GROMACS .gro file of C-alpha atoms in nm:
model
  460
    1MET     CA    1   5.808   0.478   1.842
    2PRO     CA    2   5.972   0.150   1.942
    3ASN     CA    3   5.757  -0.074   2.159
    4GLU     CA    4   5.807  -0.115   2.536
    5ILE     CA    5   6.042   0.180   2.545
    6ASN     CA    6   5.905   0.297   2.881
    7ASN     CA    7   6.041  -0.007   3.069
    8ILE     CA    8   6.342   0.175   3.207
    9ILE     CA    9   6.569  -0.012   3.446
   10HIS     CA   10   6.687   0.218   3.723
   11ILE     CA   11   7.035   0.097   3.805
   12PRO     CA   12   7.241   0.186   4.114
   13GLN     CA   13   7.543   0.413   4.121
   14VAL     CA   14   7.862   0.393   4.324
   15THR     CA   15   8.048   0.720   4.378
   16VAL     CA   16   8.390   0.739   4.538
   17GLN     CA   17   8.601   1.027   4.668
   18SER     CA   18   8.768   1.155   4.351
   19ASP     CA   19   9.120   1.159   4.499
   20TRP     CA   20   9.097   0.823   4.674
   21ILE     CA   21   9.416   0.702   4.507
   22GLU     CA   22   9.604   0.983   4.681
   23VAL     CA   23   9.480   0.842   5.010
   24VAL     CA   24   9.630   0.506   4.911
   25SER     CA   25   9.956   0.675   4.809
   26ASP     CA   26   9.980   0.856   5.144
   27VAL     CA   27   9.957   0.524   5.326
   28LEU     CA   28  10.208   0.353   5.096
   29ARG     CA   29  10.458   0.637   5.144
   30GLY     CA   30  10.416   0.617   5.520
   31THR     CA   31  10.284   0.973   5.545
   32VAL     CA   32  10.002   0.835   5.758
   33ALA     CA   33   9.952   0.494   5.918
   34SER     CA   34   9.593   0.474   5.797
   35GLU     CA   35   9.337   0.697   5.630
   36SER     CA   36   8.984   0.668   5.491
   37PHE     CA   37   8.797   0.782   5.182
   38TRP     CA   38   8.422   0.804   5.136
   39VAL     CA   39   8.203   0.581   4.920
   40SER     CA   40   7.837   0.658   4.852
   41CYS     CA   41   7.581   0.432   4.687
   42TYR     CA   42   7.253   0.542   4.531
   43ARG     CA   43   6.950   0.370   4.384
   44LYS     CA   44   6.604   0.502   4.305
   45GLY     CA   45   6.352   0.395   4.568
   46PHE     CA   46   6.619   0.307   4.825
   47THR     CA   47   6.776   0.496   5.111
   48SER     CA   48   7.126   0.600   5.005
   49THR     CA   49   7.427   0.448   5.177
   50HIS     CA   50   7.714   0.677   5.275
   51GLY     CA   51   8.005   0.467   5.391
   52SER     CA   52   8.382   0.472   5.378
   53VAL     CA   53   8.684   0.256   5.312
   54LYS     CA   54   8.973   0.250   5.557
   55VAL     CA   55   9.319   0.214   5.403
   56LYS     CA   56   9.612   0.073   5.599
   57ARG     CA   57   9.945  -0.077   5.503
   58SER     CA   58   9.944  -0.454   5.462
   59SER     CA   59  10.112  -0.642   5.746
   60ALA     CA   60  10.233  -0.905   5.497
   61ASP     CA   61  10.369  -0.672   5.226
   62SER     CA   62  10.486  -0.315   5.283
   63ARG     CA   63  10.427  -0.238   4.914
   64SER     CA   64  10.059  -0.321   4.946
   65VAL     CA   65   9.757  -0.191   5.135
   66GLU     CA   66   9.450  -0.342   5.295
   67LEU     CA   67   9.105  -0.197   5.226
   68ILE     CA   68   8.835  -0.225   5.492
   69GLY     CA   69   8.477  -0.127   5.405
   70GLN     CA   70   8.272   0.053   5.669
   71ASP     CA   71   7.915   0.176   5.731
   72GLY     CA   72   7.737  -0.046   5.479
   73VAL     CA   73   8.009  -0.059   5.214
   74ILE     CA   74   8.208  -0.376   5.143
   75ALA     CA   75   8.550  -0.333   4.978
   76GLU     CA   76   8.761  -0.615   4.830
   77LYS     CA   77   9.103  -0.520   4.701
   78ILE     CA   78   9.205  -0.610   4.344
   79THR     CA   79   9.523  -0.401   4.319
   80ASN     CA   80   9.640  -0.100   4.519
   81TYR     CA   81   9.440   0.120   4.282
   82SER     CA   82   9.133  -0.092   4.208
   83PHE     CA   83   8.880  -0.276   4.421
   84TYR     CA   84   8.538  -0.440   4.424
   85ALA     CA   85   8.265  -0.235   4.593
   86SER     CA   86   7.945  -0.393   4.723
   87CYS     CA   87   7.643  -0.261   4.909
   88GLU     CA   88   7.396  -0.527   5.015
   89ASP     CA   89   7.122  -0.281   5.109
   90LEU     CA   90   7.106  -0.150   4.751
   91GLY     CA   91   7.176  -0.478   4.572
   92ILE     CA   92   7.519  -0.368   4.445
   93ARG     CA   93   7.753  -0.663   4.408
   94ARG     CA   94   8.123  -0.631   4.333
   95ALA     CA   95   8.130  -0.332   4.102
   96ILE     CA   96   8.490  -0.279   3.989
   97ILE     CA   97   8.624   0.060   4.101
   98LYS     CA   98   8.924   0.193   3.909
   99GLY     CA   99   9.149   0.482   4.004
  100SER     CA  100   9.388   0.677   3.783
  101LYS     CA  101   9.752   0.589   3.719
  102ALA     CA  102   9.883   0.930   3.614
  103THR     CA  103   9.778   1.292   3.576
  104PHE     CA  104   9.925   1.546   3.332
  105LYS     CA  105   9.823   1.897   3.422
  106ASN     CA  106   9.779   2.247   3.281
  107LEU     CA  107   9.732   2.151   2.918
  108HIS     CA  108   9.433   2.382   2.860
  109THR     CA  109   9.289   2.685   3.035
  110SER     CA  110   8.932   2.627   2.916
  111ALA     CA  111   8.698   2.331   2.890
  112ILE     CA  112   8.795   2.047   2.660
  113LYS     CA  113   8.495   1.963   2.442
  114SER     CA  114   8.656   1.698   2.223
  115MET     CA  115   8.948   1.457   2.228
  116ASP     CA  116   9.088   1.166   2.031
  117ILE     CA  117   9.373   0.916   2.053
  118SER     CA  118   9.578   0.804   1.753
  119PRO     CA  119   9.514   0.443   1.642
  120GLY     CA  120   9.852   0.332   1.776
  121GLY     CA  121   9.793   0.505   2.108
  122GLU     CA  122  10.103   0.728   2.093
  123LEU     CA  123   9.936   1.068   2.046
  124TYR     CA  124   9.637   1.256   2.179
  125VAL     CA  125   9.459   1.558   2.037
  126THR     CA  126   9.236   1.783   2.246
  127GLY     CA  127   9.019   2.077   2.148
  128ASP     CA  128   8.900   2.344   2.390
  129ASN     CA  129   8.638   2.617   2.418
  130ASP     CA  130   8.879   2.880   2.284
  131GLY     CA  131   8.925   2.707   1.948
  132LEU     CA  132   9.270   2.570   2.034
  133LEU     CA  133   9.381   2.217   1.949
  134LYS     CA  134   9.680   2.053   2.115
  135VAL     CA  135   9.863   1.741   2.003
  136GLY     CA  136  10.070   1.557   2.260
  137ASP     CA  137  10.233   1.237   2.381
  138THR     CA  138  10.015   0.997   2.581
  139LYS     CA  139  10.319   0.862   2.769
  140ASP     CA  140  10.393   1.179   2.963
  141GLY     CA  141  10.131   1.431   2.850
  142SER     CA  142  10.387   1.660   2.687
  143VAL     CA  143  10.247   1.889   2.416
  144ARG     CA  144  10.416   1.848   2.078
  145ARG     CA  145  10.233   2.126   1.895
  146GLU     CA  146   9.939   2.363   1.901
  147LEU     CA  147   9.695   2.389   1.610
  148ARG     CA  148   9.540   2.733   1.564
  149GLY     CA  149   9.276   2.823   1.307
  150HIS     CA  150   8.934   2.775   1.460
  151ILE     CA  151   8.801   3.087   1.631
  152ILE     CA  152   8.559   2.929   1.879
  153ASP     CA  153   8.499   2.603   2.066
  154ILE     CA  154   8.616   2.277   1.912
  155THR     CA  155   8.330   2.027   1.910
  156THR     CA  156   8.498   1.733   1.737
  157CYS     CA  157   8.850   1.614   1.658
  158ARG     CA  158   8.960   1.280   1.519
  159PHE     CA  159   9.276   1.113   1.396
  160PHE     CA  160   9.272   0.962   1.049
  161PRO     CA  161   9.370   0.591   1.044
  162SER     CA  162   9.730   0.684   0.958
  163GLY     CA  163   9.766   0.860   1.294
  164GLN     CA  164   9.942   1.146   1.112
  165VAL     CA  165   9.641   1.356   1.008
  166ILE     CA  166   9.367   1.514   1.220
  167LEU     CA  167   9.012   1.625   1.135
  168SER     CA  168   8.856   1.894   1.354
  169GLY     CA  169   8.523   2.075   1.358
  170ALA     CA  170   8.403   2.375   1.555
  171SER     CA  171   8.119   2.614   1.623
  172ASP     CA  172   8.269   2.845   1.358
  173PHE     CA  173   8.084   2.632   1.094
  174GLN     CA  174   8.412   2.486   0.960
  175LEU     CA  175   8.607   2.162   0.956
  176ARG     CA  176   8.983   2.161   0.918
  177ILE     CA  177   9.233   1.892   0.823
  178TRP     CA  178   9.573   1.915   0.992
  179SER     CA  179   9.908   1.744   0.977
  180ALA     CA  180   9.989   1.597   1.317
  181LEU     CA  181  10.356   1.597   1.212
  182ASP     CA  182  10.411   1.966   1.134
  183GLY     CA  183  10.083   2.134   1.233
  184SER     CA  184   9.997   2.257   0.884
  185ASN     CA  185   9.633   2.299   0.776
  186PRO     CA  186   9.616   2.220   0.401
  187VAL     CA  187   9.238   2.175   0.380
  188THR     CA  188   8.939   2.362   0.524
  189LEU     CA  189   8.586   2.231   0.465
  190LYS     CA  190   8.319   2.502   0.441
  191GLY     CA  191   7.947   2.467   0.382
  192HIS     CA  192   7.760   2.431   0.709
  193THR     CA  193   7.544   2.729   0.806
  194LYS     CA  194   7.565   2.665   1.180
  195GLY     CA  195   7.819   2.510   1.413
  196VAL     CA  196   7.965   2.167   1.347
  197THR     CA  197   7.870   1.917   1.618
  198ASP     CA  198   8.040   1.590   1.523
  199SER     CA  199   8.237   1.408   1.255
  200ALA     CA  200   8.322   1.061   1.127
  201ILE     CA  201   8.602   0.934   0.904
  202ILE     CA  202   8.514   0.673   0.642
  203GLU     CA  203   8.777   0.399   0.633
  204ARG     CA  204   9.112   0.542   0.512
  205GLY     CA  205   8.976   0.896   0.503
  206LYS     CA  206   8.921   0.989   0.139
  207ASN     CA  207   8.571   1.086   0.254
  208VAL     CA  208   8.451   1.222   0.588
  209LEU     CA  209   8.114   1.304   0.743
  210SER     CA  210   8.007   1.598   0.955
  211SER     CA  211   7.693   1.692   1.146
  212SER     CA  212   7.576   2.037   1.242
  213ARG     CA  213   7.330   2.248   1.431
  214ASP     CA  214   7.193   2.340   1.088
  215GLY     CA  215   7.021   1.999   1.087
  216THR     CA  216   7.231   1.840   0.815
  217ILE     CA  217   7.487   1.565   0.773
  218ARG     CA  218   7.737   1.631   0.497
  219LEU     CA  219   7.956   1.391   0.303
  220TRP     CA  220   8.287   1.544   0.192
  221GLU     CA  221   8.574   1.461  -0.037
  222CYS     CA  222   8.885   1.568   0.150
  223GLY     CA  223   9.117   1.610  -0.148
  224SER     CA  224   8.900   1.867  -0.324
  225ALA     CA  225   8.737   2.007  -0.007
  226SER     CA  226   8.402   1.959  -0.179
  227ILE     CA  227   8.060   1.852  -0.056
  228ILE     CA  228   7.946   1.530  -0.221
  229ARG     CA  229   7.600   1.526  -0.065
  230THR     CA  230   7.397   1.702   0.203
  231MET     CA  231   7.170   1.465   0.395
  232GLY     CA  232   6.916   1.483   0.673
  233ASN     CA  233   6.785   1.839   0.643
  234HIS     CA  234   6.630   1.816   0.988
  235SER     CA  235   6.449   2.104   1.154
  236CYS     CA  236   6.672   2.074   1.462
  237ALA     CA  237   7.038   2.021   1.546
  238VAL     CA  238   7.208   1.691   1.475
  239ASN     CA  239   7.403   1.652   1.799
  240LYS     CA  240   7.598   1.331   1.733
  241ILE     CA  241   7.663   1.078   1.459
  242THR     CA  242   7.808   0.728   1.460
  243LEU     CA  243   7.920   0.523   1.160
  244GLY     CA  244   7.931   0.150   1.093
  245SER     CA  245   7.862  -0.121   0.839
  246PHE     CA  246   7.510  -0.161   0.705
  247PRO     CA  247   7.358  -0.468   0.876
  248SER     CA  248   7.353  -0.781   0.662
  249GLU     CA  249   7.026  -0.879   0.828
  250SER     CA  250   6.770  -0.604   0.887
  251ILE     CA  251   6.416  -0.492   0.827
  252PHE     CA  252   6.538  -0.197   0.620
  253GLU     CA  253   6.484  -0.188   0.247
  254ARG     CA  254   6.775  -0.056   0.041
  255ARG     CA  255   6.746   0.099  -0.300
  256SER     CA  256   6.920  -0.112  -0.562
  257ASP     CA  257   6.942   0.164  -0.822
  258SER     CA  258   7.162   0.402  -0.622
  259GLU     CA  259   7.465   0.534  -0.807
  260LEU     CA  260   7.773   0.653  -0.623
  261ASP     CA  261   7.950   0.977  -0.699
  262SER     CA  262   8.295   0.930  -0.852
  263ARG     CA  263   8.441   1.107  -0.548
  264GLU     CA  264   8.304   0.848  -0.305
  265VAL     CA  265   8.523   0.577  -0.157
  266ALA     CA  266   8.393   0.291   0.064
  267THR     CA  267   8.047   0.441   0.121
  268ASN     CA  268   7.850   0.158  -0.039
  269ASP     CA  269   7.806  -0.054   0.275
  270LYS     CA  270   7.785   0.211   0.547
  271LEU     CA  271   7.509   0.319   0.786
  272VAL     CA  272   7.512   0.651   0.973
  273ILE     CA  273   7.306   0.684   1.292
  274CYS     CA  274   7.218   1.034   1.412
  275ALA     CA  275   7.112   1.164   1.755
  276LEU     CA  276   6.892   1.474   1.728
  277GLU     CA  277   6.801   1.768   1.949
  278ASP     CA  278   6.427   1.696   1.918
  279GLY     CA  279   6.472   1.356   2.082
  280SER     CA  280   6.459   1.150   1.765
  281PHE     CA  281   6.722   0.925   1.612
  282SER     CA  282   6.761   0.822   1.252
  283GLY     CA  283   6.966   0.597   1.026
  284ILE     CA  284   7.098   0.698   0.684
  285ASP     CA  285   7.205   0.450   0.418
  286LEU     CA  286   7.523   0.605   0.278
  287ARG     CA  287   7.475   0.422  -0.051
  288SER     CA  288   7.141   0.586  -0.129
  289LYS     CA  289   7.190   0.890   0.101
  290GLU     CA  290   6.835   0.829   0.227
  291GLU     CA  291   6.699   0.770   0.576
  292VAL     CA  292   6.603   0.408   0.637
  293PHE     CA  293   6.451   0.476   0.978
  294THR     CA  294   6.351   0.762   1.207
  295GLU     CA  295   6.220   0.705   1.558
  296LYS     CA  296   6.146   0.903   1.872
  297SER     CA  297   6.331   0.828   2.193
  298TYR     CA  298   6.183   0.803   2.541
  299ARG     CA  299   5.975   1.116   2.611
  300SER     CA  300   6.137   1.285   2.308
  301ILE     CA  301   6.409   1.433   2.529
  302PRO     CA  302   6.710   1.577   2.338
  303LEU     CA  303   6.969   1.314   2.251
  304TYR     CA  304   7.332   1.408   2.313
  305SER     CA  305   7.516   1.085   2.228
  306CYS     CA  306   7.505   0.766   2.025
  307THR     CA  307   7.718   0.463   1.944
  308TYR     CA  308   7.685   0.178   1.695
  309SER     CA  309   7.849  -0.165   1.699
  310SER     CA  310   7.788  -0.340   1.368
  311LYS     CA  311   7.983  -0.640   1.500
  312HIS     CA  312   7.742  -0.687   1.790
  313ASN     CA  313   7.430  -0.566   1.602
  314PHE     CA  314   7.326  -0.291   1.839
  315PHE     CA  315   7.322   0.085   1.869
  316ALA     CA  316   7.257   0.305   2.169
  317VAL     CA  317   7.144   0.663   2.226
  318GLY     CA  318   7.184   0.878   2.538
  319SER     CA  319   6.951   1.158   2.646
  320ALA     CA  320   6.969   1.489   2.828
  321GLU     CA  321   6.787   1.328   3.123
  322GLY     CA  322   7.025   1.037   3.176
  323VAL     CA  323   6.843   0.762   2.984
  324ILE     CA  324   7.040   0.515   2.770
  325GLU     CA  325   6.836   0.317   2.516
  326VAL     CA  326   6.989   0.019   2.336
  327PHE     CA  327   6.838  -0.128   2.017
  328ASP     CA  328   6.896  -0.429   1.795
  329ILE     CA  329   6.993  -0.280   1.457
  330ARG     CA  330   6.826  -0.574   1.284
  331ASN     CA  331   6.488  -0.482   1.434
  332ILE     CA  332   6.456  -0.142   1.599
  333ASN     CA  333   6.084  -0.182   1.676
  334LYS     CA  334   6.171  -0.306   2.024
  335ASP     CA  335   6.452  -0.175   2.239
  336LEU     CA  336   6.685  -0.432   2.395
  337PHE     CA  337   6.692  -0.239   2.721
  338SER     CA  338   6.671   0.113   2.861
  339ILE     CA  339   6.858   0.219   3.175
  340LYS     CA  340   6.897   0.524   3.394
  341ARG     CA  341   7.109   0.608   3.700
  342ASN     CA  342   7.022   0.973   3.759
  343ASP     CA  343   6.906   1.285   3.574
  344SER     CA  344   7.249   1.393   3.446
  345ALA     CA  345   7.288   1.404   3.068
  346ILE     CA  346   7.456   1.119   2.882
  347LEU     CA  347   7.723   1.316   2.696
  348ASP     CA  348   7.911   1.035   2.525
  349LEU     CA  349   7.871   0.666   2.450
  350VAL     CA  350   8.134   0.431   2.308
  351SER     CA  351   8.106   0.061   2.230
  352ILE     CA  352   8.400  -0.172   2.286
  353GLU     CA  353   8.417  -0.392   1.979
  354GLY     CA  354   8.591  -0.680   2.152
  355THR     CA  355   8.337  -0.732   2.430
  356GLY     CA  356   8.036  -0.534   2.312
  357ASP     CA  357   8.032  -0.340   2.639
  358ILE     CA  358   7.930   0.026   2.641
  359LEU     CA  359   8.131   0.304   2.804
  360VAL     CA  360   7.940   0.606   2.930
  361GLY     CA  361   8.043   0.964   3.003
  362GLN     CA  362   7.789   1.159   3.203
  363GLY     CA  363   7.720   1.519   3.297
  364ASP     CA  364   7.778   1.456   3.668
  365GLY     CA  365   8.137   1.348   3.603
  366SER     CA  366   8.075   0.976   3.625
  367ALA     CA  367   8.232   0.734   3.380
  368PHE     CA  368   8.114   0.375   3.385
  369GLN     CA  369   8.083   0.057   3.183
  370ILE     CA  370   7.780  -0.159   3.116
  371PRO     CA  371   7.761  -0.499   2.942
  372THR     CA  372   7.534  -0.530   2.640
  373ASP     CA  373   7.386  -0.856   2.768
  374PHE     CA  374   7.280  -0.635   3.056
  375ALA     CA  375   6.911  -0.729   3.048
  376SER     CA  376   6.989  -1.091   3.142
  377ASN     CA  377   7.229  -1.003   3.424
  378ILE     CA  378   7.235  -0.811   3.750
  379SER     CA  379   7.115  -0.452   3.710
  380GLN     CA  380   7.430  -0.249   3.766
  381ALA     CA  381   7.737  -0.112   3.593
  382SER     CA  382   8.029  -0.353   3.584
  383HIS     CA  383   8.297  -0.081   3.624
  384GLU     CA  384   8.311   0.268   3.775
  385PHE     CA  385   8.601   0.496   3.671
  386ILE     CA  386   8.683   0.756   3.933
  387GLY     CA  387   8.856   1.092   3.907
  388PHE     CA  388   8.626   1.352   3.753
  389ASP     CA  389   8.482   1.513   4.068
  390MET     CA  390   8.148   1.633   3.924
  391ASP     CA  391   8.294   1.777   3.601
  392PRO     CA  392   8.098   1.676   3.288
  393ILE     CA  393   8.265   1.420   3.063
  394TYR     CA  394   8.226   1.524   2.701
  395SER     CA  395   8.437   1.271   2.513
  396ILE     CA  396   8.549   0.908   2.554
  397ARG     CA  397   8.781   0.710   2.328
  398VAL     CA  398   8.887   0.344   2.327
  399ILE     CA  399   9.196   0.187   2.172
  400ASN     CA  400   9.352  -0.160   2.166
  401ASN     CA  401   9.012  -0.327   2.168
  402GLY     CA  402   8.915  -0.180   2.503
  403ARG     CA  403   9.243  -0.219   2.688
  404PHE     CA  404   9.288   0.157   2.707
  405ILE     CA  405   9.016   0.416   2.762
  406TYR     CA  406   9.059   0.793   2.746
  407ALA     CA  407   8.809   1.061   2.841
  408ALA     CA  408   8.789   1.440   2.837
  409GLY     CA  409   8.567   1.691   3.009
  410ARG     CA  410   8.503   2.037   3.141
  411ASP     CA  411   8.804   2.046   3.372
  412GLY     CA  412   9.064   2.140   3.112
  413LYS     CA  413   9.392   2.116   3.296
  414LYS     CA  414   9.420   1.750   3.398
  415PHE     CA  415   9.496   1.438   3.195
  416ARG     CA  416   9.447   1.122   3.398
  417LYS     CA  417   9.535   0.770   3.299
  418ILE     CA  418   9.407   0.446   3.448
  419TRP     CA  419   9.546   0.114   3.338
  420THR     CA  420   9.658  -0.226   3.459
  421LYS     CA  421   9.890  -0.496   3.332
  422HIS     CA  422   9.616  -0.750   3.408
  423SER     CA  423   9.434  -0.765   3.073
  424ILE     CA  424   9.114  -0.921   3.206
  425ILE     CA  425   8.939  -0.917   3.542
  426PRO     CA  426   8.634  -1.144   3.561
  427ASN     CA  427   8.335  -1.011   3.752
  428PRO     CA  428   8.166  -1.320   3.899
  429GLU     CA  429   7.850  -1.122   3.964
  430MET     CA  430   7.810  -1.044   3.592
  431SER     CA  431   7.729  -1.388   3.446
  432THR     CA  432   8.018  -1.553   3.260
  433VAL     CA  433   8.135  -1.244   3.076
  434ASN     CA  434   8.494  -1.130   3.132
  435TYR     CA  435   8.547  -0.756   3.156
  436ARG     CA  436   8.878  -0.607   3.045
  437GLU     CA  437   9.055  -0.376   3.279
  438LYS     CA  438   9.053  -0.033   3.127
  439ALA     CA  439   9.275   0.267   3.096
  440LEU     CA  440   9.113   0.601   3.156
  441CYS     CA  441   9.264   0.931   3.058
  442VAL     CA  442   9.090   1.245   3.171
  443HIS     CA  443   9.161   1.592   3.049
  444LEU     CA  444   8.972   1.847   3.257
  445ASP     CA  445   8.932   2.194   3.426
  446THR     CA  446   8.802   2.538   3.336
  447ARG     CA  447   8.966   2.761   3.592
  448PRO     CA  448   9.281   2.946   3.482
  449THR     CA  449   9.584   2.907   3.704
  450THR     CA  450   9.939   3.033   3.723
  451LYS     CA  451  10.061   2.719   3.896
  452PHE     CA  452  10.203   2.416   3.721
  453PRO     CA  453  10.129   2.110   3.936
  454SER     CA  454  10.360   1.816   3.890
  455CYS     CA  455  10.250   1.502   3.708
  456TRP     CA  456  10.177   1.196   3.915
  457LYS     CA  457  10.185   0.826   3.837
  458PHE     CA  458  10.106   0.510   4.025
  459SER     CA  459  10.276   0.175   4.030
  460GLU     CA  460  10.083  -0.145   3.980
   0.00000   0.00000   0.00000
């Protein structure tokens, strides 16, 4: 087990009324002269603060609002739909709070378990608990086509680099390859003996990886729908995998006599990191197909998420009890830092390659961002993304080097988008690092409905 792994930093959490941007919109439209929304702040060992923010129209500009923090909460406006939140009693200083720009509704009638965005950002694909995939336009949320073939919940879906082909996996033990252009399904990958849990696409997509509850990771050739190699063979489920370049500097020894299969393309320099149900995590050298490390996480709690940034030399794992552990890939014997906000599961982790920051989707519906030089800075998240209202967030995606963020969760009928034309907002309380403003799309809801709510958008 890595050393000093029990030194968990308990960081504070800022929660905001999920529809606070509607409060702002009511004031801007003149529906009410002023209105308030609640803000609560939590930190282990401290008395929680339950305050509010009063919204009123700006006396200097009718197109703008003023935000006034109350009852222990300090609010400083950034834009009409973002602000800094501080709470001196809990040591929270200027966390950036972001609201959503648009919502597209009624896209699914059951929980969305997986989602992806095409590399160019034009299309989304979502997969729900009923085995249905939908491909649509990120500009207005309109559905272009439905992909039917899986018979039970979709656990993973990803665009190939071309943006025209989709890989999906489900609890029906299968992976399918689809055309995003016409919805055809020319290839089905069969071989797992239990449900597929995750997938990864290797460079252009000649080969793909999949993980499963059967404890294996499989390397496939897409063209022939054949298994090149079965790896792992764990006694428990492999819940998540993440793929990156093998570190140029590391303590791992690599076999020099490994021969690649003729069906393999671009696997020679890759490392796969796996998050396991038994609380362990492992790394597999794709050249040799052998594990180069296996370690136990904090308290051996099941791991539900992982992310790897080869550019920034770290990987992170997230547990069922809300712990995020971050390690230096060059020396995993000591974790860089471990943090926790509450006991809700960490369901997804994504690293932003441009900044090295980590985005987190949690079981309590919170989405937030932490910097990877976190240990040397103030102990808090830099950004909080609001709009999920206690619904678990299963999937987060990042495009344009962190400028746009999309997320999906249990609430399957809403698709929310947060963005700003300001590319960077510095947080003076977070050292000298600049944090990009993000876009957040949320696709959520499990309850069926006969209504079709209208879409809503917000101006800058």
